[in-house]
Tab-separated table of C-alpha atoms in Angstrom:
chain	number	residue	atom	x	y	z
X	236	MET	CA	23.119	-26.728	0.707
X	237	ALA	CA	21.874	-24.199	1.686
X	238	GLN	CA	19.839	-23.667	4.765
X	239	SER	CA	16.334	-23.872	5.204
X	240	ARG	CA	14.537	-20.606	5.067
X	241	THR	CA	11.063	-19.705	6.643
X	242	LEU	CA	8.990	-17.256	4.776
X	243	LEU	CA	9.702	-14.449	6.825
X	244	ASP	CA	13.619	-14.981	6.538
X	245	LYS	CA	13.504	-14.714	3.111
X	246	ILE	CA	11.638	-11.681	3.103
X	247	TRP	CA	13.707	-10.404	5.653
X	248	ASP	CA	16.591	-10.927	3.957
X	249	ALA	CA	15.563	-9.403	0.660
X	250	HIS	CA	15.085	-6.473	2.475
X	251	LEU	CA	17.994	-5.974	4.723
X	252	VAL	CA	19.838	-2.673	4.021
X	253	ARG	CA	21.740	-2.734	7.405
X	254	PRO	CA	22.321	-6.145	9.428
X	255	GLU	CA	20.819	-5.683	13.222
X	256	THR	CA	23.277	-5.605	15.699
X	257	GLU	CA	23.610	-5.755	19.684
X	258	ASP	CA	23.386	-1.981	19.835
X	259	ALA	CA	21.619	-0.808	16.863
X	260	PRO	CA	18.020	-2.924	15.099
X	261	ALA	CA	18.440	-3.572	11.512
X	262	ILE	CA	17.377	-1.453	8.910
X	263	LEU	CA	14.771	-2.664	6.260
X	264	TYR	CA	13.750	-0.795	3.220
X	265	VAL	CA	9.778	-0.284	2.976
X	266	ASP	CA	8.740	-0.954	-0.761
X	267	LEU	CA	4.840	0.097	0.047
X	268	HIS	CA	3.875	2.450	2.863
X	269	LEU	CA	0.006	3.346	3.109
X	270	VAL	CA	-0.930	5.920	4.531
X	271	HIS	CA	-4.359	7.701	5.720
X	272	GLU	CA	-5.481	10.597	7.721
X	273	VAL	CA	-5.726	9.617	11.502
X	274	THR	CA	-1.988	8.500	11.984
X	275	SER	CA	-0.155	10.732	9.150
X	276	PRO	CA	-0.497	14.497	9.833
X	277	GLN	CA	2.009	14.625	12.627
X	278	ALA	CA	4.290	12.922	10.127
X	279	PHE	CA	4.009	15.170	7.540
X	280	THR	CA	4.508	17.875	10.080
X	281	VAL	CA	8.261	16.380	11.456
X	282	LEU	CA	9.185	16.467	7.364
X	283	ARG	CA	8.145	20.032	7.211
X	284	GLU	CA	9.905	21.141	10.066
X	285	ARG	CA	13.082	19.053	9.319
X	286	GLY	CA	13.175	20.751	5.365
X	287	LEU	CA	12.924	16.925	4.679
X	288	ARG	CA	10.271	15.733	1.323
X	289	VAL	CA	8.861	12.273	1.076
X	290	ARG	CA	11.413	10.447	-0.264
X	291	HIS	CA	9.739	7.937	-2.615
X	292	PRO	CA	6.372	8.764	-3.241
X	293	GLU	CA	5.710	6.636	-5.864
X	294	ARG	CA	6.118	4.174	-3.191
X	295	THR	CA	2.829	5.587	-0.909
X	296	VAL	CA	-0.519	5.406	-1.679
X	297	ALA	CA	-3.233	7.154	0.740
X	298	THR	CA	-6.767	6.950	1.385
X	299	MET	CA	-9.122	8.389	3.623
X	300	ASP	CA	-11.223	6.072	6.169
X	301	HIS	CA	-10.901	5.797	9.974
X	302	SER	CA	-12.741	9.206	10.387
X	303	THR	CA	-14.931	9.578	7.486
X	304	PRO	CA	-18.710	9.551	7.683
X	305	THR	CA	-20.361	6.583	6.137
X	306	LEU	CA	-23.387	8.938	5.232
X	307	PRO	CA	-23.980	9.966	2.048
X	308	ARG	CA	-22.875	14.178	1.072
X	309	VAL	CA	-25.701	16.297	2.134
X	310	ASN	CA	-26.097	19.519	-0.033
X	311	GLY	CA	-22.373	18.332	-1.120
X	312	ARG	CA	-21.280	18.048	1.960
X	313	PHE	CA	-19.600	14.758	3.881
X	314	PRO	CA	-21.654	15.197	6.865
X	315	PHE	CA	-18.876	14.694	9.421
X	316	ALA	CA	-19.098	14.087	12.943
X	317	HIS	CA	-16.657	16.804	14.212
X	318	GLY	CA	-14.782	19.140	13.012
X	319	ASP	CA	-11.003	17.641	13.761
X	320	ALA	CA	-12.441	14.692	12.038
X	321	GLU	CA	-12.782	17.269	8.688
X	322	THR	CA	-9.879	18.581	9.691
X	323	GLN	CA	-7.656	15.212	9.456
X	324	VAL	CA	-9.585	14.916	6.187
X	325	GLU	CA	-7.982	18.299	4.407
X	326	THR	CA	-4.691	17.838	5.786
X	327	LEU	CA	-4.420	15.228	4.631
X	328	ALA	CA	-5.115	16.410	1.028
X	329	ARG	CA	-2.967	18.854	1.580
X	330	ASN	CA	0.139	16.959	2.367
X	331	CYS	CA	-0.631	14.510	-0.508
X	332	ARG	CA	-1.051	17.688	-2.459
X	333	GLU	CA	2.582	18.930	-1.659
X	334	HIS	CA	4.609	15.857	-1.472
X	335	GLY	CA	3.132	14.146	-4.768
X	336	ILE	CA	1.658	11.038	-3.452
X	337	GLU	CA	-1.181	9.580	-4.678
X	338	LEU	CA	-4.713	9.691	-2.416
X	339	HIS	CA	-7.680	8.186	-3.022
X	340	GLU	CA	-10.157	10.844	-1.109
X	341	LEU	CA	-13.156	10.555	0.459
X	342	GLY	CA	-16.102	10.305	-2.398
X	343	SER	CA	-13.144	9.425	-5.691
X	344	ARG	CA	-13.699	5.658	-7.235
X	345	ASN	CA	-11.080	3.918	-5.014
X	346	GLN	CA	-11.155	5.186	-1.849
X	347	GLY	CA	-11.916	2.750	1.167
X	348	ILE	CA	-10.824	0.958	4.331
X	349	VAL	CA	-6.728	1.282	3.637
X	350	HIS	CA	-6.312	-2.838	3.745
X	351	VAL	CA	-9.391	-3.161	1.337
X	352	ILE	CA	-8.138	-0.852	-1.046
X	353	GLY	CA	-4.477	-2.275	-1.345
X	354	PRO	CA	-4.933	-5.455	-2.477
X	355	GLU	CA	-7.846	-4.378	-4.574
X	356	LEU	CA	-5.493	-2.006	-6.403
X	357	GLY	CA	-2.598	-5.039	-7.122
X	358	LEU	CA	-0.561	-2.623	-4.712
X	359	THR	CA	0.086	-5.530	-2.924
X	360	LYS	CA	2.345	-8.443	-3.800
X	361	PRO	CA	4.442	-10.969	-2.675
X	362	GLY	CA	7.744	-10.904	-0.950
X	363	MET	CA	6.612	-7.124	-0.255
X	364	THR	CA	7.352	-5.195	3.163
X	365	VAL	CA	4.727	-3.620	3.482
X	366	VAL	CA	3.839	-0.703	6.487
X	367	CYS	CA	1.229	1.591	7.714
X	368	GLY	CA	0.439	3.168	10.840
X	369	ASP	CA	-2.283	0.788	11.622
X	370	SER	CA	-2.070	-2.178	13.285
X	371	HIS	CA	-4.129	-4.243	11.186
X	372	THR	CA	-1.808	-3.574	8.158
X	373	SER	CA	-1.197	-7.736	9.313
X	374	THR	CA	-4.175	-7.956	6.567
X	375	HIS	CA	-1.299	-7.787	3.946
X	376	GLY	CA	0.585	-10.715	5.021
X	377	ALA	CA	-2.052	-12.969	3.682
X	378	PHE	CA	-0.518	-12.409	0.240
X	379	GLY	CA	2.966	-13.837	1.547
X	380	ALA	CA	4.031	-9.951	2.072
X	381	LEU	CA	5.564	-9.078	5.421
X	382	ALA	CA	2.997	-5.898	6.250
X	383	PHE	CA	2.331	-4.931	9.631
X	384	GLY	CA	1.721	-1.603	11.622
X	385	ILE	CA	3.711	1.201	12.800
X	386	GLY	CA	3.697	4.106	15.034
X	387	THR	CA	3.096	8.020	13.945
X	388	SER	CA	7.605	8.711	14.792
X	389	GLU	CA	7.564	5.490	12.125
X	390	VAL	CA	5.583	6.912	10.230
X	391	ALA	CA	7.399	10.507	9.682
X	392	HIS	CA	11.064	7.623	9.040
X	393	VAL	CA	9.881	6.068	6.364
X	394	LEU	CA	8.408	8.822	4.737
X	395	ALA	CA	11.539	10.436	4.639
X	396	THR	CA	13.774	7.461	4.228
X	397	GLN	CA	11.650	4.706	2.759
X	398	CYS	CA	13.082	2.071	5.601
X	399	LEU	CA	12.901	1.370	8.836
X	400	LEU	CA	14.301	0.542	12.085
X	401	GLN	CA	13.235	-3.125	13.246
X	402	ARG	CA	14.777	-6.064	15.118
X	403	LYS	CA	13.793	-9.396	13.439
X	404	PRO	CA	10.941	-10.892	14.946
X	405	LYS	CA	10.656	-14.711	15.936
X	406	THR	CA	8.869	-16.892	13.519
X	407	MET	CA	5.341	-19.095	14.426
X	408	ARG	CA	4.257	-21.471	12.454
X	409	VAL	CA	-0.123	-21.945	13.383
X	410	SER	CA	-0.982	-25.466	11.413
X	411	ILE	CA	-4.869	-25.617	10.669
X	412	GLU	CA	-6.264	-29.109	9.803
X	413	GLY	CA	-10.092	-30.252	9.424
X	414	ALA	CA	-12.700	-29.452	6.787
X	415	LEU	CA	-14.737	-26.399	8.378
X	416	GLN	CA	-18.595	-27.445	8.955
X	417	PRO	CA	-21.674	-25.065	7.392
X	418	GLY	CA	-21.617	-22.152	8.984
X	419	VAL	CA	-17.967	-21.955	10.006
X	420	THR	CA	-15.602	-19.603	8.268
X	421	ALA	CA	-12.451	-17.846	8.622
X	422	LYS	CA	-13.018	-15.436	11.463
X	423	ASP	CA	-14.588	-18.020	13.463
X	424	VAL	CA	-11.230	-20.288	12.673
X	425	ILE	CA	-9.001	-16.827	14.210
X	426	LEU	CA	-11.239	-16.481	16.629
X	427	ALA	CA	-10.434	-19.902	17.963
X	428	VAL	CA	-7.302	-19.757	16.971
X	429	ILE	CA	-6.777	-16.427	19.511
X	430	ALA	CA	-8.162	-18.198	22.305
X	431	LYS	CA	-5.482	-20.804	21.968
X	432	LEU	CA	-2.709	-18.502	21.962
X	433	GLY	CA	-3.911	-16.021	24.397
X	434	VAL	CA	-4.134	-12.202	23.337
X	435	GLY	CA	0.026	-12.079	24.465
X	436	GLY	CA	0.846	-15.374	23.109
X	437	GLY	CA	2.105	-14.469	19.586
X	438	THR	CA	4.330	-11.356	21.458
X	439	GLY	CA	7.390	-10.762	19.493
X	440	SER	CA	6.407	-13.144	16.772
X	441	VAL	CA	5.250	-13.371	13.153
X	442	ILE	CA	2.960	-15.900	12.801
X	443	GLU	CA	2.258	-17.990	9.449
X	444	TYR	CA	-0.318	-19.602	8.735
X	445	ALA	CA	-0.197	-22.959	7.263
X	446	GLY	CA	-2.030	-26.485	6.995
X	447	ARG	CA	-4.461	-27.681	4.559
X	448	THR	CA	-7.176	-25.559	5.719
X	449	VAL	CA	-5.398	-21.985	5.008
X	450	SER	CA	-4.564	-23.677	1.387
X	451	ALA	CA	-8.069	-24.655	1.077
X	452	MET	CA	-9.044	-20.821	1.846
X	453	SER	CA	-9.878	-17.751	-0.416
X	454	ILE	CA	-7.601	-15.124	-0.242
X	455	GLU	CA	-10.087	-12.767	0.758
X	456	GLU	CA	-10.583	-15.512	3.890
X	457	ARG	CA	-6.929	-15.511	4.361
X	458	MET	CA	-6.994	-12.104	4.684
X	459	THR	CA	-9.705	-11.921	7.807
X	460	VAL	CA	-7.459	-14.564	9.363
X	461	CYS	CA	-4.096	-12.328	8.953
X	462	ASN	CA	-5.736	-9.441	9.733
X	463	MET	CA	-6.100	-10.403	13.435
X	464	SER	CA	-2.817	-12.043	13.926
X	465	ILE	CA	-2.249	-8.277	16.476
X	466	GLU	CA	-5.517	-9.476	18.221
X	467	ALA	CA	-3.167	-12.278	19.745
X	468	GLY	CA	-0.408	-10.138	19.907
X	469	ALA	CA	1.589	-11.399	17.030
X	470	ARG	CA	3.918	-8.615	15.342
X	471	ALA	CA	2.386	-9.634	11.972
X	472	GLY	CA	0.967	-12.541	10.147
X	473	MET	CA	1.203	-13.938	6.788
X	474	VAL	CA	0.286	-17.393	4.137
X	475	GLY	CA	3.042	-18.110	1.402
X	476	SER	CA	2.555	-17.432	-1.863
X	477	GLY	CA	3.332	-18.457	-4.694
X	478	ALA	CA	7.204	-18.113	-4.818
X	479	TRP	CA	7.575	-16.860	-1.530
X	480	GLN	CA	6.831	-20.179	0.459
X	481	THR	CA	9.140	-21.874	3.912
X	482	ASP	CA	11.637	-23.882	2.108
X	483	GLU	CA	10.837	-28.031	3.697
X	484	GLY	CA	12.810	-28.729	6.630
X	485	ALA	CA	12.732	-24.973	8.277
X	486	ARG	CA	12.541	-24.154	11.910
X	487	PHE	CA	10.630	-21.950	13.270
X	488	ASP	CA	10.519	-20.699	17.226
X	489	ARG	CA	7.561	-22.072	17.362
X	490	GLU	CA	5.014	-24.669	16.463
X	491	ILE	CA	1.005	-24.705	17.553
X	492	ALA	CA	-1.075	-27.134	15.384
X	493	VAL	CA	-4.940	-26.418	15.385
X	494	ASP	CA	-7.577	-29.399	14.461
X	495	VAL	CA	-10.919	-27.350	12.827
X	496	SER	CA	-12.917	-30.048	12.055
X	497	ARG	CA	-15.429	-29.317	14.378
X	498	LEU	CA	-15.296	-26.168	15.186
X	499	ALA	CA	-18.787	-24.163	15.827
X	500	PRO	CA	-19.604	-20.562	15.129
X	501	MET	CA	-16.930	-18.515	17.263
X	502	ILE	CA	-17.777	-15.543	19.029
X	503	THR	CA	-16.219	-13.279	22.294
X	504	TRP	CA	-18.014	-13.079	25.123
X	505	GLY	CA	-15.715	-10.471	27.116
X	506	THR	CA	-13.380	-7.517	26.613
X	507	ASP	CA	-10.536	-8.882	24.401
X	508	PRO	CA	-10.291	-10.810	21.532
X	509	GLY	CA	-8.900	-13.558	23.074
X	510	THR	CA	-12.144	-14.547	25.073
X	511	ALA	CA	-14.661	-16.403	22.529
X	512	ILE	CA	-16.392	-19.785	22.846
X	513	PRO	CA	-18.243	-21.368	20.563
X	514	VAL	CA	-21.692	-19.526	20.174
X	515	ASP	CA	-23.712	-22.483	21.182
X	516	GLY	CA	-21.187	-22.573	24.835
X	517	ASN	CA	-21.380	-21.051	28.134
X	518	VAL	CA	-19.418	-19.017	29.675
X	519	PRO	CA	-16.338	-19.969	31.391
X	520	GLU	CA	-17.358	-20.595	34.648
X	521	ASP	CA	-13.895	-18.776	35.925
X	522	ALA	CA	-14.653	-15.040	33.743
X	523	PRO	CA	-13.270	-12.673	35.072
X	524	GLN	CA	-15.763	-10.741	36.582
X	525	LYS	CA	-14.781	-7.187	35.583
X	526	SER	CA	-15.205	-7.882	32.020
X	527	ALA	CA	-18.350	-10.494	32.767
X	528	THR	CA	-20.094	-6.893	34.604
X	529	TYR	CA	-19.288	-5.113	31.976
X	530	MET	CA	-20.465	-7.143	29.236
X	531	GLY	CA	-24.060	-7.812	30.990
X	532	VAL	CA	-22.615	-12.237	31.209
X	533	LYS	CA	-23.113	-14.183	33.695
X	534	PRO	CA	-20.139	-16.392	34.197
X	535	GLY	CA	-21.476	-20.230	33.218
X	536	ALA	CA	-24.170	-19.310	31.305
X	537	PRO	CA	-24.950	-19.850	27.774
X	538	LEU	CA	-24.718	-16.901	25.475
X	539	LEU	CA	-27.087	-18.104	22.939
X	540	GLY	CA	-30.522	-15.610	22.961
X	541	THR	CA	-28.426	-12.782	24.568
X	542	LYS	CA	-30.819	-9.222	23.526
X	543	ILE	CA	-28.504	-7.586	21.547
X	544	ASP	CA	-29.608	-3.843	19.978
X	545	VAL	CA	-27.089	-2.843	17.270
X	546	VAL	CA	-25.418	-5.268	15.083
X	547	PHE	CA	-22.384	-4.096	12.434
X	548	VAL	CA	-21.183	-5.907	9.668
X	549	GLY	CA	-17.805	-4.441	7.947
X	550	SER	CA	-14.227	-2.994	8.287
X	551	CYS	CA	-11.071	-4.093	7.032
X	552	THR	CA	-11.457	-8.272	9.289
X	553	ASN	CA	-14.931	-8.821	7.317
X	554	GLY	CA	-15.922	-5.407	4.870
X	555	ARG	CA	-15.282	-7.262	1.782
X	556	LEU	CA	-17.825	-8.421	-0.949
X	557	SER	CA	-17.286	-12.443	0.133
X	558	ASP	CA	-18.754	-11.015	4.140
X	559	LEU	CA	-21.242	-9.178	2.428
X	560	ARG	CA	-22.501	-11.835	-0.172
X	561	ALA	CA	-22.740	-14.396	3.274
X	562	ALA	CA	-24.237	-11.598	5.251
X	563	ALA	CA	-26.710	-11.587	2.651
X	564	SER	CA	-27.032	-15.629	2.679
X	565	VAL	CA	-28.945	-14.906	5.984
X	566	LEU	CA	-30.679	-11.718	5.001
X	567	ARG	CA	-32.128	-12.846	2.089
X	568	GLY	CA	-36.025	-12.720	2.485
X	569	ARG	CA	-36.029	-12.195	6.044
X	570	ARG	CA	-36.862	-9.350	8.135
X	571	ILE	CA	-34.177	-8.027	11.290
X	572	ALA	CA	-35.711	-7.760	14.833
X	573	SER	CA	-38.034	-5.499	15.884
X	574	GLY	CA	-35.903	-2.364	17.729
X	575	VAL	CA	-32.401	-4.011	16.611
X	576	ARG	CA	-29.823	-1.438	14.075
X	577	VAL	CA	-27.907	-3.087	11.223
X	578	LEU	CA	-25.370	-1.147	9.546
X	579	ILE	CA	-23.830	-3.370	6.702
X	580	VAL	CA	-20.824	-1.090	5.727
X	581	PRO	CA	-18.555	-2.321	2.561
X	582	GLY	CA	-15.158	-1.710	2.477
X	583	SER	CA	-14.570	-0.083	-0.607
X	584	GLN	CA	-16.023	1.865	-3.171
X	585	GLN	CA	-14.987	-1.014	-5.487
X	586	VAL	CA	-16.955	-3.417	-2.725
X	587	LYS	CA	-20.140	-1.352	-2.687
X	588	ARG	CA	-20.299	-1.282	-6.390
X	589	ALA	CA	-19.478	-5.140	-7.032
X	590	ALA	CA	-22.696	-5.895	-4.133
X	591	GLU	CA	-25.100	-3.412	-5.360
X	592	SER	CA	-24.606	-4.666	-8.588
X	593	GLU	CA	-25.424	-7.961	-7.368
X	594	GLY	CA	-28.056	-6.882	-5.311
X	595	LEU	CA	-27.194	-7.129	-2.102
X	596	ASP	CA	-28.375	-3.647	-0.951
X	597	LYS	CA	-31.832	-4.005	-1.961
X	598	VAL	CA	-31.537	-7.567	0.246
X	599	PHE	CA	-29.832	-5.457	3.357
X	600	ARG	CA	-32.474	-2.645	3.077
X	601	ASP	CA	-35.832	-4.736	2.195
X	602	ALA	CA	-34.729	-6.739	5.423
X	603	GLY	CA	-34.403	-3.288	6.995
X	604	ALA	CA	-30.724	-2.940	7.446
X	605	GLU	CA	-28.879	0.558	6.507
X	606	TRP	CA	-26.255	0.599	3.741
X	607	ARG	CA	-23.338	2.717	4.122
X	608	GLU	CA	-20.732	4.096	2.081
X	609	PRO	CA	-16.916	2.311	2.865
X	610	GLY	CA	-15.370	3.511	5.688
X	611	CYS	CA	-14.229	2.359	9.491
X	612	SER	CA	-17.341	2.772	10.438
X	613	MET	CA	-18.554	1.404	13.793
X	614	CYS	CA	-15.256	-0.911	14.213
X	615	ILE	CA	-14.074	2.298	15.449
X	616	ALA	CA	-16.320	4.944	16.394
X	617	MET	CA	-14.680	8.040	15.448
X	618	ASN	CA	-16.948	8.848	12.227
X	619	GLY	CA	-20.598	9.368	14.099
X	620	ASP	CA	-21.395	5.454	13.947
X	621	ALA	CA	-20.815	4.459	17.518
X	622	LEU	CA	-22.514	2.870	20.076
X	623	ALA	CA	-24.730	4.383	23.318
X	624	PRO	CA	-23.380	3.139	26.770
X	625	GLY	CA	-25.335	0.288	27.547
X	626	GLN	CA	-25.759	-0.969	24.298
X	627	ALA	CA	-24.812	-4.497	22.819
X	628	ALA	CA	-23.613	-5.396	18.972
X	629	VAL	CA	-22.749	-8.015	17.892
X	630	SER	CA	-19.977	-6.816	15.197
X	631	THR	CA	-17.944	-8.588	12.764
X	632	SER	CA	-14.839	-6.139	13.552
X	633	ASN	CA	-11.526	-7.103	15.052
X	634	ARG	CA	-11.817	-5.318	18.604
X	635	ASN	CA	-14.080	-5.748	22.064
X	636	PHE	CA	-12.192	-3.792	23.770
X	637	GLU	CA	-14.578	-1.487	26.338
X	638	GLY	CA	-15.320	1.562	24.435
X	639	ARG	CA	-13.888	0.568	21.366
X	640	GLN	CA	-17.199	1.008	19.389
X	641	GLY	CA	-18.253	3.846	21.812
X	642	LYS	CA	-18.479	4.949	25.238
X	643	GLY	CA	-20.186	1.986	27.416
X	644	GLY	CA	-20.642	-0.183	24.396
X	645	ARG	CA	-20.582	-3.505	24.575
X	646	THR	CA	-18.842	-5.408	21.853
X	647	PHE	CA	-19.398	-8.999	20.874
X	648	LEU	CA	-16.894	-9.998	17.619
X	649	ALA	CA	-18.143	-12.972	15.429
X	650	SER	CA	-18.450	-13.675	11.882
X	651	PRO	CA	-21.124	-12.238	9.309
X	652	LEU	CA	-22.622	-15.179	9.146
X	653	THR	CA	-23.635	-15.015	12.755
X	654	ALA	CA	-24.231	-11.128	13.144
X	655	ALA	CA	-26.887	-11.649	10.448
X	656	ALA	CA	-28.452	-14.278	12.270
X	657	ALA	CA	-28.298	-12.346	15.291
X	658	ALA	CA	-29.398	-9.660	13.772
X	659	VAL	CA	-32.786	-11.597	12.642
X	660	ALA	CA	-33.388	-13.299	15.925
X	661	GLY	CA	-32.821	-9.475	17.949
X	662	ALA	CA	-30.308	-12.316	19.794
X	663	ILE	CA	-27.150	-13.430	19.715
X	664	ALA	CA	-28.460	-16.743	17.638
X	665	ASP	CA	-26.413	-20.185	15.986
X	666	PRO	CA	-26.427	-19.585	12.229
X	667	ARG	CA	-26.243	-22.930	11.815
X	668	GLU	CA	-29.770	-22.930	12.406
X	669	VAL	CA	-31.132	-20.276	10.042
X	670	LEU	CA	-28.883	-22.023	7.300
X	671	ARG	CA	-30.423	-25.502	7.844
């Protein structure tokens, strides 16, 4: 009888070019290589210096997202935040032309965040290996793919060989059970999982999410969960799909069970994604003073009512249509609090068109929010969308590190529902109160 295998085992074995040895990593074949403007210029330079071509341009797809402005063109020109951003975009366009790579460039019909457009365009499929020079490539694992971020030198290697040197990760299964209560979303689930595991709890592993809660999630909700696997230190996150499933009886290196039946909306208080607590809870008494001081919170005190300056709804974590619908469900017929700036940034041009066809853009504008062009925007703050020093933001993105959203900026990670509730209140608020 054949040995039971995990989903990771199956995809790994199907893509193994050369097995791992004690002295050398395995060589793994790559089905899909996604490229953006920030981590690719040096890689293409390496090819040029070595006289190499892209081995399989048909398996490589590029877009512009990280350094791209989310404001519309002015007199036919994009308002780049700085010259380096414009250079990165121009360099990617030149490299793609030279090597025959499909590019969804700024202003084009299908441009958007790399981890939004990959699935949108049908590029990501079950059983695939997917890589990109971006840590949140784990998003694509929601489709039953093995997807992970790679470094710039690895980007060059994949471009040249369509293969990657990798040591096989360990396996971890996180089984999630329980019906989610009103106001609780997939973002709250993954924040709770990271809080339980810690930011290093998944180190060296690929997390497979299972259980009835995950089975009941939409594909977009699964994408949110897989997206933030890296924030628990994992190499990737994945959910079985179609024929690509873990065999019954397969063994994992580690298994964790999480009951979310009583889960509340979650929000971070500190400077890493593992600091999530219920939105109506208190900052831990033993909270590290450095993080608490930076964030302007007090150990033992509640977060509810904490004044905010900015709300950001978007990113590869929560910039899809369902996320915008959630935010709109709170903002519809309401006004954003005085003095609060709200940026709503769709994850792609397709998402933007769909949202506008439903009138969501009008809901946002009527509430006083800014309706932007697609891009990574304030998630990474390298495109003109940034917090000012000392400003506090409730953000639907994936990282709350010091300075991540702007030098001196303070980030509270939350779901689109919680973010929208904060926008209306002008302070951290419980979305369940607004939705009642």
